[in-house]
PDB file of C-alpha atoms in Angstrom:
ATOM      1  CA  MET A 122       0.000   0.000   0.000  1.00  0.00           C
ATOM      2  CA  LYS A 123       1.203   3.516  -0.791  1.00  0.00           C
ATOM      3  CA  LEU A 124       0.061   6.516   1.230  1.00  0.00           C
ATOM      4  CA  SER A 125       0.131  10.241   0.609  1.00  0.00           C
ATOM      5  CA  ALA A 126       1.309  10.917   4.179  1.00  0.00           C
ATOM      6  CA  ARG A 127       4.887  12.205   3.996  1.00  0.00           C
ATOM      7  CA  ASN A 128       6.004  10.763   7.309  1.00  0.00           C
ATOM      8  CA  GLN A 129       6.142   6.966   7.490  1.00  0.00           C
ATOM      9  CA  PHE A 130       8.508   5.402  10.010  1.00  0.00           C
ATOM     10  CA  SER A 131       9.101   1.688  10.512  1.00  0.00           C
ATOM     11  CA  GLY A 132       9.858   0.301  13.927  1.00  0.00           C
ATOM     12  CA  THR A 133       8.844  -2.217  16.544  1.00  0.00           C
ATOM     13  CA  VAL A 134       6.039  -1.954  19.079  1.00  0.00           C
ATOM     14  CA  SER A 135       7.683  -1.618  22.487  1.00  0.00           C
ATOM     15  CA  LYS A 136       4.565  -1.176  24.618  1.00  0.00           C
ATOM     16  CA  VAL A 137       0.772  -1.227  24.440  1.00  0.00           C
ATOM     17  CA  THR A 138      -1.153   0.496  27.233  1.00  0.00           C
ATOM     18  CA  GLU A 139      -4.789  -0.556  27.118  1.00  0.00           C
ATOM     19  CA  GLY A 140      -7.727   1.619  28.099  1.00  0.00           C
ATOM     20  CA  ALA A 141     -11.492   1.162  27.974  1.00  0.00           C
ATOM     21  CA  VAL A 142     -11.920   2.706  24.507  1.00  0.00           C
ATOM     22  CA  ASN A 143      -8.463   3.831  23.368  1.00  0.00           C
ATOM     23  CA  GLY A 144      -4.955   2.623  23.994  1.00  0.00           C
ATOM     24  CA  ILE A 145      -1.467   4.036  23.627  1.00  0.00           C
ATOM     25  CA  VAL A 146       0.874   2.169  21.301  1.00  0.00           C
ATOM     26  CA  THR A 147       4.564   2.998  21.612  1.00  0.00           C
ATOM     27  CA  ILE A 148       6.700   2.213  18.570  1.00  0.00           C
ATOM     28  CA  ASP A 149      10.482   2.219  18.822  1.00  0.00           C
ATOM     29  CA  VAL A 150      11.893   4.000  15.751  1.00  0.00           C
ATOM     30  CA  ASN A 151      15.702   3.885  15.715  1.00  0.00           C
ATOM     31  CA  GLY A 152      15.787   4.043  19.515  1.00  0.00           C
ATOM     32  CA  THR A 153      13.223   6.839  19.788  1.00  0.00           C
ATOM     33  CA  PRO A 154       9.740   6.107  21.165  1.00  0.00           C
ATOM     34  CA  VAL A 155       6.799   7.320  19.058  1.00  0.00           C
ATOM     35  CA  SER A 156       3.433   7.314  20.865  1.00  0.00           C
ATOM     36  CA  ALA A 157       0.114   6.783  19.091  1.00  0.00           C
ATOM     37  CA  THR A 158      -3.336   6.930  20.662  1.00  0.00           C
ATOM     38  CA  ILE A 159      -5.651   4.595  18.729  1.00  0.00           C
ATOM     39  CA  SER A 160      -8.836   2.665  19.445  1.00  0.00           C
ATOM     40  CA  MET A 161      -8.738  -0.627  21.308  1.00  0.00           C
ATOM     41  CA  ALA A 162     -10.618  -2.125  18.348  1.00  0.00           C
ATOM     42  CA  ALA A 163      -7.728  -1.129  16.051  1.00  0.00           C
ATOM     43  CA  ILE A 164      -5.172  -2.506  18.505  1.00  0.00           C
ATOM     44  CA  ARG A 165      -6.969  -5.864  18.512  1.00  0.00           C
ATOM     45  CA  GLU A 166      -7.587  -5.925  14.728  1.00  0.00           C
ATOM     46  CA  LEU A 167      -3.921  -5.183  13.991  1.00  0.00           C
ATOM     47  CA  GLY A 168      -2.739  -7.642  16.631  1.00  0.00           C
ATOM     48  CA  LEU A 169      -0.476  -5.014  18.170  1.00  0.00           C
ATOM     49  CA  ALA A 170       1.767  -6.256  20.963  1.00  0.00           C
ATOM     50  CA  ALA A 171       5.318  -5.681  22.154  1.00  0.00           C
ATOM     51  CA  GLY A 172       7.827  -7.001  19.625  1.00  0.00           C
ATOM     52  CA  LYS A 173       5.559  -6.687  16.574  1.00  0.00           C
ATOM     53  CA  PRO A 174       6.873  -4.680  13.589  1.00  0.00           C
ATOM     54  CA  ALA A 175       4.731  -1.611  12.859  1.00  0.00           C
ATOM     55  CA  PHE A 176       4.697   1.744  11.088  1.00  0.00           C
ATOM     56  CA  ALA A 177       4.016   5.181  12.540  1.00  0.00           C
ATOM     57  CA  VAL A 178       2.303   7.370   9.928  1.00  0.00           C
ATOM     58  CA  ILE A 179       1.975  11.132  10.387  1.00  0.00           C
ATOM     59  CA  LYS A 180       0.589  13.703   7.957  1.00  0.00           C
ATOM     60  CA  ALA A 181       2.925  16.679   7.499  1.00  0.00           C
ATOM     61  CA  THR A 182       0.065  19.027   8.423  1.00  0.00           C
ATOM     62  CA  GLU A 183      -0.081  17.405  11.890  1.00  0.00           C
ATOM     63  CA  VAL A 184       3.534  18.281  12.750  1.00  0.00           C
ATOM     64  CA  MET A 185       4.253  21.444  14.726  1.00  0.00           C
ATOM     65  CA  VAL A 186       7.728  22.979  14.780  1.00  0.00           C
ATOM     66  CA  GLY A 187       9.212  24.777  17.763  1.00  0.00           C
ATOM     67  CA  LEU A 188      12.549  25.981  19.093  1.00  0.00           C
ATOM     68  CA  GLY A 189      14.258  24.591  22.176  1.00  0.00           C
ATOM     69  CA  ALA A 190      15.339  21.149  23.363  1.00  0.00           C
ATOM     70  CA  HIS A 191      12.042  20.192  25.029  1.00  0.00           C
ATOM     71  CA  LEU A 192       8.919  22.302  25.368  1.00  0.00           C
ATOM     72  CA  ALA A 193       6.493  22.092  28.287  1.00  0.00           C
ATOM     73  CA  LEU A 194       3.540  20.747  26.292  1.00  0.00           C
ATOM     74  CA  SER A 195       1.028  17.941  26.619  1.00  0.00           C
ATOM     75  CA  ALA A 196       2.081  16.527  23.228  1.00  0.00           C
ATOM     76  CA  ARG A 197       3.754  13.149  23.819  1.00  0.00           C
ATOM     77  CA  ASN A 198       6.000  13.206  20.764  1.00  0.00           C
ATOM     78  CA  GLN A 199       8.756  15.818  20.800  1.00  0.00           C
ATOM     79  CA  PHE A 200      11.691  15.120  18.517  1.00  0.00           C
ATOM     80  CA  PRO A 201      14.754  17.382  18.445  1.00  0.00           C
ATOM     81  CA  GLY A 202      16.456  17.672  15.102  1.00  0.00           C
ATOM     82  CA  LYS A 203      17.927  19.885  12.449  1.00  0.00           C
ATOM     83  CA  VAL A 204      16.203  21.623   9.550  1.00  0.00           C
ATOM     84  CA  LEU A 205      17.361  20.143   6.243  1.00  0.00           C
ATOM     85  CA  SER A 206      15.373  22.424   3.940  1.00  0.00           C
ATOM     86  CA  VAL A 207      12.472  24.856   3.708  1.00  0.00           C
ATOM     87  CA  GLU A 208      10.342  24.817   0.549  1.00  0.00           C
ATOM     88  CA  LYS A 209       8.204  27.954   0.466  1.00  0.00           C
ATOM     89  CA  GLY A 210       4.822  28.099  -1.212  1.00  0.00           C
ATOM     90  CA  ALA A 211       2.325  30.940  -1.540  1.00  0.00           C
ATOM     91  CA  VAL A 212       0.947  30.501   2.004  1.00  0.00           C
ATOM     92  CA  ASN A 213       2.631  27.477   3.581  1.00  0.00           C
ATOM     93  CA  SER A 214       6.088  25.962   3.629  1.00  0.00           C
ATOM     94  CA  ILE A 215       7.277  22.383   3.838  1.00  0.00           C
ATOM     95  CA  VAL A 216       9.991  22.115   6.456  1.00  0.00           C
ATOM     96  CA  ARG A 217      12.105  18.953   6.224  1.00  0.00           C
ATOM     97  CA  MET A 218      13.967  17.948   9.373  1.00  0.00           C
ATOM     98  CA  GLU A 219      16.368  15.181  10.335  1.00  0.00           C
ATOM     99  CA  VAL A 220      15.028  13.461  13.469  1.00  0.00           C
ATOM    100  CA  LEU A 221      14.522   9.988  14.954  1.00  0.00           C
ATOM    101  CA  GLY A 222      18.014   8.653  14.474  1.00  0.00           C
ATOM    102  CA  GLY A 223      18.498  10.017  10.969  1.00  0.00           C
ATOM    103  CA  ASN A 224      14.958   9.792   9.584  1.00  0.00           C
ATOM    104  CA  THR A 225      13.530  12.706   7.639  1.00  0.00           C
ATOM    105  CA  LEU A 226      10.296  14.267   8.892  1.00  0.00           C
ATOM    106  CA  SER A 227       8.227  16.814   6.957  1.00  0.00           C
ATOM    107  CA  ALA A 228       6.083  19.533   8.515  1.00  0.00           C
ATOM    108  CA  THR A 229       3.685  21.812   6.653  1.00  0.00           C
ATOM    109  CA  ILE A 230       3.533  25.146   8.494  1.00  0.00           C
ATOM    110  CA  SER A 231       2.690  28.724   7.577  1.00  0.00           C
ATOM    111  CA  ASN A 232       5.238  30.993   5.933  1.00  0.00           C
ATOM    112  CA  ALA A 233       4.667  33.414   8.819  1.00  0.00           C
ATOM    113  CA  ALA A 234       5.744  30.711  11.303  1.00  0.00           C
ATOM    114  CA  VAL A 235       8.855  29.953   9.229  1.00  0.00           C
ATOM    115  CA  GLU A 236       9.820  33.634   9.352  1.00  0.00           C
ATOM    116  CA  GLU A 237       8.971  34.109  13.049  1.00  0.00           C
ATOM    117  CA  LEU A 238      11.024  31.053  14.046  1.00  0.00           C
ATOM    118  CA  GLY A 239      13.857  31.901  11.649  1.00  0.00           C
ATOM    119  CA  LEU A 240      13.765  28.400  10.173  1.00  0.00           C
ATOM    120  CA  ALA A 241      16.436  27.652   7.593  1.00  0.00           C
ATOM    121  CA  ALA A 242      18.691  24.744   6.673  1.00  0.00           C
ATOM    122  CA  GLY A 243      21.007  23.889   9.558  1.00  0.00           C
ATOM    123  CA  LYS A 244      18.851  25.399  12.325  1.00  0.00           C
ATOM    124  CA  GLU A 245      18.128  23.228  15.362  1.00  0.00           C
ATOM    125  CA  ALA A 246      14.386  22.760  15.899  1.00  0.00           C
ATOM    126  CA  LEU A 247      11.853  20.538  17.619  1.00  0.00           C
ATOM    127  CA  ALA A 248       9.144  18.548  15.828  1.00  0.00           C
ATOM    128  CA  VAL A 249       6.032  18.196  18.004  1.00  0.00           C
ATOM    129  CA  ILE A 250       3.241  15.704  17.275  1.00  0.00           C
ATOM    130  CA  LYS A 251       0.210  14.812  19.388  1.00  0.00           C
ATOM    131  CA  ALA A 252      -0.191  11.068  19.959  1.00  0.00           C
ATOM    132  CA  THR A 253      -3.722  11.323  18.533  1.00  0.00           C
ATOM    133  CA  SER A 254      -2.211  12.476  15.212  1.00  0.00           C
ATOM    134  CA  VAL A 255      -0.131   9.311  14.766  1.00  0.00           C
ATOM    135  CA  MET A 256      -1.644   6.461  12.755  1.00  0.00           C
ATOM    136  CA  VAL A 257      -0.335   2.908  13.130  1.00  0.00           C
ATOM    137  CA  GLY A 258       0.039   0.383  10.327  1.00  0.00           C
ATOM    138  CA  ILE A 259       1.387  -3.124   9.829  1.00  0.00           C
ATOM    139  CA  ASP A 260       2.433  -5.198   6.822  1.00  0.00           C
TER     140      ASP A 260
END
């Protein structure tokens, strides 16, 4: 299957925390934990358990970019990295960052945010993603 989502990371499920309706699936991607909040029905249907290979899928529009090593936010996924490139459009830009042990992550943010944060190739930045914005897939 091919997806339009720019951010697709392969890893291994390291933990599944079950709840009444939703659960939290933690996927180890190159030594970095990626948390996803998904339904218990999906966890069962996909057979997710520790040790199972899985993919974390994140749309570029769901990635926030900030400055600093770690921000005081409720978002579970905060990945420090370096900006590789900024591709400016009429309103939005695609910011490509190196994170997660060398993986490339794309974020679609406004041109105003790019300017305000001074984002450019080589700048240290933080990719922030809510666990509810992470989809989980398997082969």
